[in-house]
Amino acid sequence: MNPYPWEDFRPHQQTPYIYGYTCDELTQQILTMGYREVHGPTLFGLLHRYGPNLPSWFDGQRLPRGLWHKITSSDKLDPIHRVEAHQSDDGSTKYRFHISGGSVEGIYMPFPGRHTLCISSQIGCAMGCTFCATGTMGLHRHLSAAEMVSQVLNIKQRHPDETGKTKRFNVVFMGMGEPLHNLDQVLKAVSVLTDPAGLNLSPRDVAVSTSGLIPKIEQMATVKKRPQLMVSIAATTDEARSAIMPVNRAYPLEDLMRCLERYPLRKGERVMLSYVLIENVNDTEEDARRLAAMSQRFPSLVNVIPMNEHEGSPGFVEPDESRTNAFANILLAHGVFTTIRRSRGRDVAGACGQLVQKIARKKNARTYV
Ligand code: SF4
């Protein structure tokens, strides 16, 4: 068995979809079609403002005759073939996006004053974290930048009152996949999402979550428009972490902590550490104290995430509320910025990979559906 499965390269879909272009690239494309440069930013802005499912009344009247029709009727506009929505009682909505070769998940989560759009970066994942439904799938392929941007636009378009008018939303790469395993395409998607002619998000409005691929974290540190960094810790000793996160065998905790100490943070920025809390696995007082000591080595914020149980998890159980609170209180007592984040959309298989897995099991499929 390959001990480093994440080095097994699986290319993303090579077809150049229009939603994978930055404004400059789209402008170059329309120049080759014989249109003027000035129409590039207008076209880019309209495509990103109105999303892939354009209203029927909209005819691109600020553009030359024919250009709008050519672009919007192209089968190279949107790589997402079909979208399924599953509404949760807690206000969040889980989406299943059908793309070439399988499907991925995204989730819309409303919070007071802002909204979070969580998207996927791969079909499946090579990391094999044992507490995660996606980790049981293995990697099928990387997503292209266009497939990631289109997830954002598809979700945003379905919640126009909240996200369309106020623009107060942020994007997190915490759905299916290890974003840093597909870093080039993730960074491309970030440049499209932060393009001033389109959604114009700040890089701080975008966060990527990694299991701890140190060389990729170091590569991201050199990027000017880098998103916020979230790192999944999930255990406080190498022995315990290697047992539930195989990536730790290649990149142990101490090396990861040293890498995070060196990571260049912008003013007021913190590394977000996520800690999936599992009963009798990583929820002792010693774990809390070790986690506090780790997190104080650099500016950080700890998100404690009680285990979201699923059929594929090997007996991992969510701790009861008092145990979760006791764990968080130890962190707080050590002066650590701490939040408890319960998975949203639990009634609709809210944690990453659960919806696709649930539907695959129903269809008795062995792989993605
Ligand atoms: S937690 Fe993230 S990195 Fe680990 S298997 Fe799941 S999707 Fe992959």
mmCIF file with all atom_site columns, N, CA and C in Angstrom, residues 117-159:
data_model
loop_
_atom_site.group_PDB
_atom_site.id
_atom_site.type_symbol
_atom_site.label_atom_id
_atom_site.label_alt_id
_atom_site.label_comp_id
_atom_site.label_asym_id
_atom_site.label_entity_id
_atom_site.label_seq_id
_atom_site.pdbx_PDB_ins_code
_atom_site.Cartn_x
_atom_site.Cartn_y
_atom_site.Cartn_z
_atom_site.occupancy
_atom_site.B_iso_or_equiv
_atom_site.pdbx_formal_charge
_atom_site.auth_seq_id
_atom_site.auth_comp_id
_atom_site.auth_asym_id
_atom_site.auth_atom_id
_atom_site.pdbx_PDB_model_num
ATOM 1   N N  . LEU A 1 117 ? -20.608 29.650 3.082   1.00 0.00 ? 117 LEU A N  1
ATOM 2   C CA . LEU A 1 117 ? -20.800 28.692 1.997   1.00 0.00 ? 117 LEU A CA 1
ATOM 3   C C  . LEU A 1 117 ? -19.632 27.713 2.054   1.00 0.00 ? 117 LEU A C  1
ATOM 4   N N  . CYS A 1 118 ? -19.932 26.459 2.301   1.00 0.00 ? 118 CYS A N  1
ATOM 5   C CA . CYS A 1 118 ? -18.877 25.448 2.414   1.00 0.00 ? 118 CYS A CA 1
ATOM 6   C C  . CYS A 1 118 ? -18.865 24.619 1.128   1.00 0.00 ? 118 CYS A C  1
ATOM 7   N N  . ILE A 1 119 ? -17.688 24.473 0.505   1.00 0.00 ? 119 ILE A N  1
ATOM 8   C CA . ILE A 1 119 ? -17.630 23.776 -0.791  1.00 0.00 ? 119 ILE A CA 1
ATOM 9   C C  . ILE A 1 119 ? -16.563 22.675 -0.774  1.00 0.00 ? 119 ILE A C  1
ATOM 10  N N  . SER A 1 120 ? -16.592 21.840 -1.813  1.00 0.00 ? 120 SER A N  1
ATOM 11  C CA . SER A 1 120 ? -15.660 20.719 -1.932  1.00 0.00 ? 120 SER A CA 1
ATOM 12  C C  . SER A 1 120 ? -14.541 21.043 -2.920  1.00 0.00 ? 120 SER A C  1
ATOM 13  N N  . SER A 1 121 ? -13.399 20.367 -2.730  1.00 0.00 ? 121 SER A N  1
ATOM 14  C CA . SER A 1 121 ? -12.251 20.572 -3.632  1.00 0.00 ? 121 SER A CA 1
ATOM 15  C C  . SER A 1 121 ? -11.834 19.298 -4.364  1.00 0.00 ? 121 SER A C  1
ATOM 16  N N  . GLN A 1 122 ? -12.389 18.155 -3.976  1.00 0.00 ? 122 GLN A N  1
ATOM 17  C CA . GLN A 1 122 ? -12.072 16.887 -4.647  1.00 0.00 ? 122 GLN A CA 1
ATOM 18  C C  . GLN A 1 122 ? -13.305 15.993 -4.596  1.00 0.00 ? 122 GLN A C  1
ATOM 19  N N  . ILE A 1 123 ? -13.367 15.009 -5.518  1.00 0.00 ? 123 ILE A N  1
ATOM 20  C CA . ILE A 1 123 ? -14.358 13.942 -5.334  1.00 0.00 ? 123 ILE A CA 1
ATOM 21  C C  . ILE A 1 123 ? -13.636 12.897 -4.492  1.00 0.00 ? 123 ILE A C  1
ATOM 22  N N  . GLY A 1 124 ? -14.138 12.686 -3.254  1.00 0.00 ? 124 GLY A N  1
ATOM 23  C CA . GLY A 1 124 ? -13.455 11.792 -2.319  1.00 0.00 ? 124 GLY A CA 1
ATOM 24  C C  . GLY A 1 124 ? -12.251 12.485 -1.706  1.00 0.00 ? 124 GLY A C  1
ATOM 25  N N  . CYS A 1 125 ? -11.364 11.707 -1.084  1.00 0.00 ? 125 CYS A N  1
ATOM 26  C CA . CYS A 1 125 ? -10.177 12.285 -0.450  1.00 0.00 ? 125 CYS A CA 1
ATOM 27  C C  . CYS A 1 125 ? -9.170  11.162 -0.190  1.00 0.00 ? 125 CYS A C  1
ATOM 28  N N  . ALA A 1 126 ? -7.895  11.511 -0.348  1.00 0.00 ? 126 ALA A N  1
ATOM 29  C CA . ALA A 1 126 ? -6.848  10.490 -0.165  1.00 0.00 ? 126 ALA A CA 1
ATOM 30  C C  . ALA A 1 126 ? -6.359  10.383 1.271   1.00 0.00 ? 126 ALA A C  1
ATOM 31  N N  . MET A 1 127 ? -6.807  11.283 2.135   1.00 0.00 ? 127 MET A N  1
ATOM 32  C CA . MET A 1 127 ? -6.182  11.390 3.451   1.00 0.00 ? 127 MET A CA 1
ATOM 33  C C  . MET A 1 127 ? -6.602  10.298 4.435   1.00 0.00 ? 127 MET A C  1
ATOM 34  N N  . GLY A 1 128 ? -7.795  9.776  4.259   1.00 0.00 ? 128 GLY A N  1
ATOM 35  C CA . GLY A 1 128 ? -8.217  8.632  5.069   1.00 0.00 ? 128 GLY A CA 1
ATOM 36  C C  . GLY A 1 128 ? -8.413  8.907  6.551   1.00 0.00 ? 128 GLY A C  1
ATOM 37  N N  . CYS A 1 129 ? -8.779  10.119 6.943   1.00 0.00 ? 129 CYS A N  1
ATOM 38  C CA . CYS A 1 129 ? -9.050  10.384 8.370   1.00 0.00 ? 129 CYS A CA 1
ATOM 39  C C  . CYS A 1 129 ? -10.215 9.472  8.790   1.00 0.00 ? 129 CYS A C  1
ATOM 40  N N  . THR A 1 130 ? -10.028 8.752  9.885   1.00 0.00 ? 130 THR A N  1
ATOM 41  C CA . THR A 1 130 ? -10.990 7.678  10.192  1.00 0.00 ? 130 THR A CA 1
ATOM 42  C C  . THR A 1 130 ? -12.322 8.203  10.736  1.00 0.00 ? 130 THR A C  1
ATOM 43  N N  . PHE A 1 131 ? -12.339 9.478  11.175  1.00 0.00 ? 131 PHE A N  1
ATOM 44  C CA . PHE A 1 131 ? -13.586 10.013 11.723  1.00 0.00 ? 131 PHE A CA 1
ATOM 45  C C  . PHE A 1 131 ? -14.453 10.660 10.644  1.00 0.00 ? 131 PHE A C  1
ATOM 46  N N  . CYS A 1 132 ? -13.983 10.622 9.386   1.00 0.00 ? 132 CYS A N  1
ATOM 47  C CA . CYS A 1 132 ? -14.628 11.422 8.340   1.00 0.00 ? 132 CYS A CA 1
ATOM 48  C C  . CYS A 1 132 ? -15.241 10.523 7.275   1.00 0.00 ? 132 CYS A C  1
ATOM 49  N N  . ALA A 1 133 ? -16.479 10.811 6.887   1.00 0.00 ? 133 ALA A N  1
ATOM 50  C CA . ALA A 1 133 ? -17.171 9.979  5.889   1.00 0.00 ? 133 ALA A CA 1
ATOM 51  C C  . ALA A 1 133 ? -16.447 10.024 4.541   1.00 0.00 ? 133 ALA A C  1
ATOM 52  N N  . THR A 1 134 ? -15.945 11.204 4.146   1.00 0.00 ? 134 THR A N  1
ATOM 53  C CA . THR A 1 134 ? -15.231 11.309 2.868   1.00 0.00 ? 134 THR A CA 1
ATOM 54  C C  . THR A 1 134 ? -13.958 10.473 2.883   1.00 0.00 ? 134 THR A C  1
ATOM 55  N N  . GLY A 1 135 ? -13.332 10.395 4.070   1.00 0.00 ? 135 GLY A N  1
ATOM 56  C CA . GLY A 1 135 ? -12.076 9.656  4.181   1.00 0.00 ? 135 GLY A CA 1
ATOM 57  C C  . GLY A 1 135 ? -12.221 8.177  3.847   1.00 0.00 ? 135 GLY A C  1
ATOM 58  N N  . THR A 1 136 ? -13.427 7.646  3.939   1.00 0.00 ? 136 THR A N  1
ATOM 59  C CA . THR A 1 136 ? -13.625 6.223  3.635   1.00 0.00 ? 136 THR A CA 1
ATOM 60  C C  . THR A 1 136 ? -13.732 5.973  2.126   1.00 0.00 ? 136 THR A C  1
ATOM 61  N N  . MET A 1 137 ? -13.813 7.041  1.336   1.00 0.00 ? 137 MET A N  1
ATOM 62  C CA . MET A 1 137 ? -14.073 6.879  -0.102  1.00 0.00 ? 137 MET A CA 1
ATOM 63  C C  . MET A 1 137 ? -12.818 6.688  -0.926  1.00 0.00 ? 137 MET A C  1
ATOM 64  N N  . GLY A 1 138 ? -11.670 7.195  -0.439  1.00 0.00 ? 138 GLY A N  1
ATOM 65  C CA . GLY A 1 138 ? -10.498 7.268  -1.298  1.00 0.00 ? 138 GLY A CA 1
ATOM 66  C C  . GLY A 1 138 ? -10.662 8.433  -2.262  1.00 0.00 ? 138 GLY A C  1
ATOM 67  N N  . LEU A 1 139 ? -9.578  8.749  -2.988  1.00 0.00 ? 139 LEU A N  1
ATOM 68  C CA . LEU A 1 139 ? -9.647  9.878  -3.924  1.00 0.00 ? 139 LEU A CA 1
ATOM 69  C C  . LEU A 1 139 ? -10.093 9.401  -5.290  1.00 0.00 ? 139 LEU A C  1
ATOM 70  N N  . HIS A 1 140 ? -11.071 10.113 -5.838  1.00 0.00 ? 140 HIS A N  1
ATOM 71  C CA . HIS A 1 140 ? -11.489 9.808  -7.200  1.00 0.00 ? 140 HIS A CA 1
ATOM 72  C C  . HIS A 1 140 ? -10.812 10.768 -8.175  1.00 0.00 ? 140 HIS A C  1
ATOM 73  N N  . ARG A 1 141 ? -10.981 12.078 -7.933  1.00 0.00 ? 141 ARG A N  1
ATOM 74  C CA . ARG A 1 141 ? -10.229 13.065 -8.723  1.00 0.00 ? 141 ARG A CA 1
ATOM 75  C C  . ARG A 1 141 ? -10.287 14.438 -8.060  1.00 0.00 ? 141 ARG A C  1
ATOM 76  N N  . HIS A 1 142 ? -9.338  15.287 -8.499  1.00 0.00 ? 142 HIS A N  1
ATOM 77  C CA . HIS A 1 142 ? -9.361  16.692 -8.078  1.00 0.00 ? 142 HIS A CA 1
ATOM 78  C C  . HIS A 1 142 ? -10.469 17.430 -8.822  1.00 0.00 ? 142 HIS A C  1
ATOM 79  N N  . LEU A 1 143 ? -10.992 18.481 -8.214  1.00 0.00 ? 143 LEU A N  1
ATOM 80  C CA . LEU A 1 143 ? -11.913 19.357 -8.939  1.00 0.00 ? 143 LEU A CA 1
ATOM 81  C C  . LEU A 1 143 ? -11.116 20.479 -9.613  1.00 0.00 ? 143 LEU A C  1
ATOM 82  N N  . SER A 1 144 ? -11.662 21.002 -10.682 1.00 0.00 ? 144 SER A N  1
ATOM 83  C CA . SER A 1 144 ? -11.039 22.162 -11.332 1.00 0.00 ? 144 SER A CA 1
ATOM 84  C C  . SER A 1 144 ? -11.519 23.431 -10.623 1.00 0.00 ? 144 SER A C  1
ATOM 85  N N  . ALA A 1 145 ? -10.805 24.528 -10.880 1.00 0.00 ? 145 ALA A N  1
ATOM 86  C CA . ALA A 1 145 ? -11.207 25.819 -10.298 1.00 0.00 ? 145 ALA A CA 1
ATOM 87  C C  . ALA A 1 145 ? -12.648 26.148 -10.681 1.00 0.00 ? 145 ALA A C  1
ATOM 88  N N  . ALA A 1 146 ? -13.027 25.862 -11.933 1.00 0.00 ? 146 ALA A N  1
ATOM 89  C CA . ALA A 1 146 ? -14.387 26.189 -12.388 1.00 0.00 ? 146 ALA A CA 1
ATOM 90  C C  . ALA A 1 146 ? -15.424 25.407 -11.578 1.00 0.00 ? 146 ALA A C  1
ATOM 91  N N  . GLU A 1 147 ? -15.129 24.158 -11.240 1.00 0.00 ? 147 GLU A N  1
ATOM 92  C CA . GLU A 1 147 ? -16.089 23.363 -10.455 1.00 0.00 ? 147 GLU A CA 1
ATOM 93  C C  . GLU A 1 147 ? -16.234 23.910 -9.038  1.00 0.00 ? 147 GLU A C  1
ATOM 94  N N  . MET A 1 148 ? -15.171 24.502 -8.515  1.00 0.00 ? 148 MET A N  1
ATOM 95  C CA . MET A 1 148 ? -15.263 25.094 -7.169  1.00 0.00 ? 148 MET A CA 1
ATOM 96  C C  . MET A 1 148 ? -16.008 26.434 -7.218  1.00 0.00 ? 148 MET A C  1
ATOM 97  N N  . VAL A 1 149 ? -15.646 27.274 -8.190  1.00 0.00 ? 149 VAL A N  1
ATOM 98  C CA . VAL A 1 149 ? -16.321 28.579 -8.308  1.00 0.00 ? 149 VAL A CA 1
ATOM 99  C C  . VAL A 1 149 ? -17.810 28.365 -8.556  1.00 0.00 ? 149 VAL A C  1
ATOM 100 N N  . SER A 1 150 ? -18.134 27.403 -9.393  1.00 0.00 ? 150 SER A N  1
ATOM 101 C CA . SER A 1 150 ? -19.538 27.166 -9.716  1.00 0.00 ? 150 SER A CA 1
ATOM 102 C C  . SER A 1 150 ? -20.349 26.698 -8.500  1.00 0.00 ? 150 SER A C  1
ATOM 103 N N  . GLN A 1 151 ? -19.712 25.948 -7.590  1.00 0.00 ? 151 GLN A N  1
ATOM 104 C CA . GLN A 1 151 ? -20.426 25.574 -6.351  1.00 0.00 ? 151 GLN A CA 1
ATOM 105 C C  . GLN A 1 151 ? -20.826 26.839 -5.577  1.00 0.00 ? 151 GLN A C  1
ATOM 106 N N  . VAL A 1 152 ? -19.871 27.778 -5.475  1.00 0.00 ? 152 VAL A N  1
ATOM 107 C CA . VAL A 1 152 ? -20.160 29.033 -4.752  1.00 0.00 ? 152 VAL A CA 1
ATOM 108 C C  . VAL A 1 152 ? -21.320 29.767 -5.418  1.00 0.00 ? 152 VAL A C  1
ATOM 109 N N  . LEU A 1 153 ? -21.244 29.910 -6.751  1.00 0.00 ? 153 LEU A N  1
ATOM 110 C CA . LEU A 1 153 ? -22.269 30.681 -7.464  1.00 0.00 ? 153 LEU A CA 1
ATOM 111 C C  . LEU A 1 153 ? -23.630 29.990 -7.383  1.00 0.00 ? 153 LEU A C  1
ATOM 112 N N  . ASN A 1 154 ? -23.630 28.664 -7.482  1.00 0.00 ? 154 ASN A N  1
ATOM 113 C CA . ASN A 1 154 ? -24.893 27.932 -7.406  1.00 0.00 ? 154 ASN A CA 1
ATOM 114 C C  . ASN A 1 154 ? -25.546 28.081 -6.034  1.00 0.00 ? 154 ASN A C  1
ATOM 115 N N  . ILE A 1 155 ? -24.738 28.019 -4.975  1.00 0.00 ? 155 ILE A N  1
ATOM 116 C CA . ILE A 1 155 ? -25.314 28.166 -3.624  1.00 0.00 ? 155 ILE A CA 1
ATOM 117 C C  . ILE A 1 155 ? -25.782 29.602 -3.435  1.00 0.00 ? 155 ILE A C  1
ATOM 118 N N  . LYS A 1 156 ? -24.915 30.538 -3.781  1.00 0.00 ? 156 LYS A N  1
ATOM 119 C CA . LYS A 1 156 ? -25.217 31.965 -3.575  1.00 0.00 ? 156 LYS A CA 1
ATOM 120 C C  . LYS A 1 156 ? -26.508 32.349 -4.297  1.00 0.00 ? 156 LYS A C  1
ATOM 121 N N  . GLN A 1 157 ? -26.651 31.836 -5.504  1.00 0.00 ? 157 GLN A N  1
ATOM 122 C CA . GLN A 1 157 ? -27.821 32.183 -6.306  1.00 0.00 ? 157 GLN A CA 1
ATOM 123 C C  . GLN A 1 157 ? -29.123 31.686 -5.681  1.00 0.00 ? 157 GLN A C  1
ATOM 124 N N  . ARG A 1 158 ? -29.034 30.589 -4.927  1.00 0.00 ? 158 ARG A N  1
ATOM 125 C CA . ARG A 1 158 ? -30.245 30.022 -4.323  1.00 0.00 ? 158 ARG A CA 1
ATOM 126 C C  . ARG A 1 158 ? -30.635 30.702 -3.011  1.00 0.00 ? 158 ARG A C  1
ATOM 127 N N  . HIS A 1 159 ? -29.803 31.648 -2.540  1.00 0.00 ? 159 HIS A N  1
ATOM 128 C CA . HIS A 1 159 ? -30.125 32.376 -1.308  1.00 0.00 ? 159 HIS A CA 1
ATOM 129 C C  . HIS A 1 159 ? -29.964 33.860 -1.560  1.00 0.00 ? 159 HIS A C  1
#
